[in-house]
C-alpha positions as a printed NumPy array, in Angstrom:
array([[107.457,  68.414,  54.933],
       [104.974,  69.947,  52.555],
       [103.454,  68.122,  49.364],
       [101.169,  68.936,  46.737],
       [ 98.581,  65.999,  46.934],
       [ 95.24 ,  66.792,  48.557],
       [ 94.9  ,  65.334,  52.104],
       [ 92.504,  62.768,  52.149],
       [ 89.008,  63.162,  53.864],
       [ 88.729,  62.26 ,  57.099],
       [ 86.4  ,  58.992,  57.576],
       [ 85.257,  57.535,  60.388],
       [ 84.668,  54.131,  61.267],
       [ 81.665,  51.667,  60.748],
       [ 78.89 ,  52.468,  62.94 ],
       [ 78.394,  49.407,  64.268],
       [ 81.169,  46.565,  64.856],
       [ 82.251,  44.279,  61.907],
       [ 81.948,  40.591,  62.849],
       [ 84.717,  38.361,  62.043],
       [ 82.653,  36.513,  59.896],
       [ 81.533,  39.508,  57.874],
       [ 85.056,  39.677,  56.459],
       [ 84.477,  37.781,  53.227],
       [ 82.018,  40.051,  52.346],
       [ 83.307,  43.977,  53.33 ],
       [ 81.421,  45.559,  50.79 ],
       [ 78.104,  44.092,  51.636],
       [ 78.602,  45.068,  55.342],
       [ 78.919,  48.426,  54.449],
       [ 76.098,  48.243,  52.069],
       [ 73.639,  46.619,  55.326],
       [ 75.093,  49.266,  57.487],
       [ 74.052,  52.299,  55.136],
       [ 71.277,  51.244,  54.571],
       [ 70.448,  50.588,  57.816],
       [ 71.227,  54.154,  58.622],
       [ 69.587,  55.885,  55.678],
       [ 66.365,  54.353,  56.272],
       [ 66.534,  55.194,  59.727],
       [ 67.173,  59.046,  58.819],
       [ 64.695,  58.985,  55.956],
       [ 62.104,  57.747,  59.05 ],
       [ 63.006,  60.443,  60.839],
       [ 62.04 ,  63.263,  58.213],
       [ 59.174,  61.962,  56.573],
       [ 57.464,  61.696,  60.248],
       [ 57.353,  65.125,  60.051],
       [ 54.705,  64.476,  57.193],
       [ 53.235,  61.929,  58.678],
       [ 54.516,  58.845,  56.151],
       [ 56.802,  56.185,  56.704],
       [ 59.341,  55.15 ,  55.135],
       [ 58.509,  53.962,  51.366],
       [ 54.939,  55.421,  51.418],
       [ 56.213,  58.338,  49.971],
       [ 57.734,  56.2  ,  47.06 ],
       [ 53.837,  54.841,  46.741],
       [ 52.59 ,  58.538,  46.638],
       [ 55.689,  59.965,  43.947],
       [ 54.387,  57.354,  41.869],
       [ 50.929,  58.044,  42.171],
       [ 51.621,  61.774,  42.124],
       [ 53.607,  61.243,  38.763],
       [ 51.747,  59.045,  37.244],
       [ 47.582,  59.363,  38.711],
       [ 45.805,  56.516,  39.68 ],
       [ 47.662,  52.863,  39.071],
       [ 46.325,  49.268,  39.703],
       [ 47.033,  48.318,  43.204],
       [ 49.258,  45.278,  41.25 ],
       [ 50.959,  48.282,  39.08 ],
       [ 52.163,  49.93 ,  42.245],
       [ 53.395,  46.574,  43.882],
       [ 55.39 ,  45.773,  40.367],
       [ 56.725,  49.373,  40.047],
       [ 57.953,  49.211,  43.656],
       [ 59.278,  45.319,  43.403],
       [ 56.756,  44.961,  45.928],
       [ 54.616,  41.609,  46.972],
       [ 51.093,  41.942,  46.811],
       [ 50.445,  41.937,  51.015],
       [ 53.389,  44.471,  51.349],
       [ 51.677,  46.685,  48.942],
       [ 48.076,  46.008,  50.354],
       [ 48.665,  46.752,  53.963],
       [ 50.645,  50.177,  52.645],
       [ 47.835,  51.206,  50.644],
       [ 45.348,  50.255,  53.51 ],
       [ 47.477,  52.912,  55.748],
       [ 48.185,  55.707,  53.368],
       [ 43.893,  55.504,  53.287],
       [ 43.698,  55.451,  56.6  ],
       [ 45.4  ,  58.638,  56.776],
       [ 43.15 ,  59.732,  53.815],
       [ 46.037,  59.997,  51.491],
       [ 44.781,  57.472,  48.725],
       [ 41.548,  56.325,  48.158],
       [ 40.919,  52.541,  46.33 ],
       [ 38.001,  51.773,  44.166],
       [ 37.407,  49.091,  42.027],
       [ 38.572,  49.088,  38.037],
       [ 35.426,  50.048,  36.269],
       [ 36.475,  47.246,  33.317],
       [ 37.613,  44.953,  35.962],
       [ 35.821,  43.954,  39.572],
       [ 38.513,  42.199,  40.211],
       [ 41.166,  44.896,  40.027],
       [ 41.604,  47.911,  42.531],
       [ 42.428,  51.135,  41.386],
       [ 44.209,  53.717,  43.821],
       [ 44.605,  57.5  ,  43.579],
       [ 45.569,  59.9  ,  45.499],
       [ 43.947,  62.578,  47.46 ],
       [ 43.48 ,  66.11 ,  47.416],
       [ 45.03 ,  65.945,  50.848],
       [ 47.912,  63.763,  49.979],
       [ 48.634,  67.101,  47.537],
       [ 49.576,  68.63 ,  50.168],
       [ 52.255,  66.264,  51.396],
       [ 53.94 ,  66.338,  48.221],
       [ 56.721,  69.725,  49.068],
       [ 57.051,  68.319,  52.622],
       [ 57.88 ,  64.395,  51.068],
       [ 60.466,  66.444,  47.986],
       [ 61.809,  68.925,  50.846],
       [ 62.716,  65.629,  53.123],
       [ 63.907,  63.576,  50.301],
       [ 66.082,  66.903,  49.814],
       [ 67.503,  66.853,  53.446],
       [ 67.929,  62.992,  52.622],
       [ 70.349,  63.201,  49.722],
       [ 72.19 ,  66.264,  51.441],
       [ 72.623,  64.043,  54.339],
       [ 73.638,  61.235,  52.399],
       [ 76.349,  63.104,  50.296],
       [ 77.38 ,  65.452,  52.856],
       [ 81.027,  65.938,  52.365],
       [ 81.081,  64.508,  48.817],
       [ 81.743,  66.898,  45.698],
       [ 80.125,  66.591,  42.6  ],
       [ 82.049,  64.364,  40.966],
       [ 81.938,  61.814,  43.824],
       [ 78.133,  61.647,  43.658],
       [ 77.93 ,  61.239,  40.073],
       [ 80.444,  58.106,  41.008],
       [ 78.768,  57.112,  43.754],
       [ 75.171,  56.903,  41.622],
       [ 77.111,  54.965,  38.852],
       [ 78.657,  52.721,  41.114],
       [ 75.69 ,  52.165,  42.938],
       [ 73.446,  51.886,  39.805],
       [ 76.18 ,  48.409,  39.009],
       [ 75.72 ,  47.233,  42.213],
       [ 71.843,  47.293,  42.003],
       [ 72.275,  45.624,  38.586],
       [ 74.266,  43.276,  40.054],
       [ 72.348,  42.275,  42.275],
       [ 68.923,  42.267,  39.936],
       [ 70.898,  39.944,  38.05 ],
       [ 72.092,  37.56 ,  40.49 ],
       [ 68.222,  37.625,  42.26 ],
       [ 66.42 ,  37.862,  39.073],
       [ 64.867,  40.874,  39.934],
       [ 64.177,  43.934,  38.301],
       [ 64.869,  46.026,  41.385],
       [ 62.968,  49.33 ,  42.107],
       [ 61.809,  51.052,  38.853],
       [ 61.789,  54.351,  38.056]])
């Protein structure tokens, strides 16, 4: 028998089991799982730069933007204060930031990147590249435009029922 409607695309199963008690909440399983996986493949590729993963989200935004207060960055990332310290502490250790004190305010530390951390900044874009073309492999167009609005509910969602702003752009 021949028809007209498209086959569907194949899918395979969750990666890891589904727990009985995980059944209220399908969505959210998937959600854990996903992410679980995308950070592990995003590891993966920005190794090859020498960053792990969201230290490249420090640098973009100090790329874009120049130097920010430390407490910028942390705010900007939805970040506490000791997450965003010891992350700043190692992207200078690998001499891609330096910190210096706010000339107005002692109190305040300013970070910036380095001329070296310049020359992360194709490798981080070409692996965030690989990342998205892992992520949508298989998916036209039109199902990652849906995908990125769905997703974009979800996240406010969630910002609403946290209170949190969620990662800014």
């Amino acid at each position: 028998m021949t028809t007209d409607a498209p086959e569907a695309a194949p899918t395979a199963g969750p990666s890891i089991p589904v727990p009985a008690s995980a059944s209220t909440g399908p969505i959210s399983h998937a959600i854990f799982r996903v992410t679980r996986l995308h950070k592990m493949y995003a590891g993966q590729l920005l190794r090859r730069v020498g960053l792990h993963p969201a230290q490249e989200l420090v640098m973009m935004h100090l790329w874009d933007r120049g130097p920010q207060r430390q407490g910028e960055l942390a705010r900007l990332l939805d970040s506490d204060a000791a997450t965003m310290t010891r992350t700043v502490q190692r992207l200078e250790n690998a001499g891609f930031v330096r910190r210096r004190p706010c000339e107005t305010d002692g109190r305040v530390t300013i970070v910036e990147p380095t001329a070296a951390s310049l020359a992360l900044r194709a490798g981080v874009e070409n692996a965030w590249a690989e990342l998205e073309a892992g992520s949508t492999q298989g998916l036209s167009e039109v199902e990652q435009k849906q995908l990125l609005a769905l997703l974009s509910r979800v996240e406010s969602s969630l910002s609403a029922a946290t209170g949190s702003s969620g990662i800014a752009g």
